[in-house]
Amino acid sequence: MSFEVAASMYGRFMGRYADPLAVEFARWVDVQPGQRALDVGCGPGTLTAVLVDLLGADQVAAFDPSPPFVEATRARFPDIDVREGVAEQTSYADGEFDVALAQLVVHFMSDPVAGLREMVRVTRPGGVVAACVWDFGGGRSPLNTFWQAVHELDPTHPGETELPGTREGHLAELAAVAGLGEIESTALVVKVPHASFDEWWEPYTFGVGPAGSYVNGLGDAARSALRGRCEELCPPAPFEVSAAAWAVRARPPAQARAASAAS
């Protein structure tokens, strides 16, 4: 699996779904002017762009482990603090942010609980920690048709259904283990139009993430068979992909206890 790819390739593959998701995610978290926000695992700046629009560049920081994504985000937003790093161990100060958000990141963390705990550490008292992950477990991810075709042709391949946080309730469970309280969950739904099957399929050949790595690891005949089965499963073009992501928002434990005592 790799995210060491050009930002433009990620944009054409996952950005087409992540862009509208970022708007819904920030709205649900209720990001407000005057807050300072951290974009955890910012990728090429999808959620970062929404946060900058809402808060201003001076109120947003972001980081990602992928050098091409860090470079792309810095180029796109030269006035914000963009760093290279991993979620489990960041270089930010305790309580530096009002809100820490991780969009489509938790399931790729090497230690999701440690990553969420680090988000707690950098969030100030009264702040919010939030994350969202595609519903792979419920078959509602934007990649559902692709992984369905893979499973039919290669039944032993696990796809992404076993990744952390991708099944109903699991993201909230991870948040609870990380010590978060007042955990709220929802499903965020986006709908994305596709003009043709080729426009839908081509980004799978870019080598982005688990799906792209799988396609790139196939021989010509197997890749052609997979493409053919995907085309059979997709509706006639133009068509729309509806996708859902599980989302949680919560408070660090001390904040949750204080809120409960005051209520």
Coordinates of C-alpha atoms in Angstrom, one line a residue, residues 1 12-13 23 32 40 47 55 73 87 91 104-106 116 132 155 157 163 168 170 177 179 185 223 227 253:
M1 CA 0.0 0.0 0.0
R12 CA -8.6 12.0 -9.0
F13 CA -8.8 8.7 -7.1
V23 CA -17.4 19.8 3.9
Q32 CA -16.5 27.7 14.2
V40 CA -4.3 15.1 11.2
L47 CA -9.9 19.0 4.7
L55 CA -11.1 29.7 10.1
T73 CA -0.3 21.1 0.9
A87 CA -0.4 10.7 14.0
S91 CA 5.5 17.8 17.5
L104 CA -10.0 9.1 6.3
V105 CA -6.9 8.5 8.5
V106 CA -7.6 6.4 11.5
L116 CA -6.4 9.3 18.9
C132 CA -14.2 9.8 10.1
P155 CA -12.3 -14.5 -2.7
H157 CA -8.4 -11.1 -0.5
L163 CA -9.2 -2.1 8.8
E168 CA -20.3 0.2 12.5
H170 CA -15.8 0.5 15.9
V177 CA -10.4 3.0 24.5
G179 CA -10.0 7.7 26.8
S185 CA -21.4 9.0 16.2
R223 CA -6.3 -6.7 -14.4
R227 CA -11.9 -4.1 -15.1
P253 CA -11.8 12.4 29.5

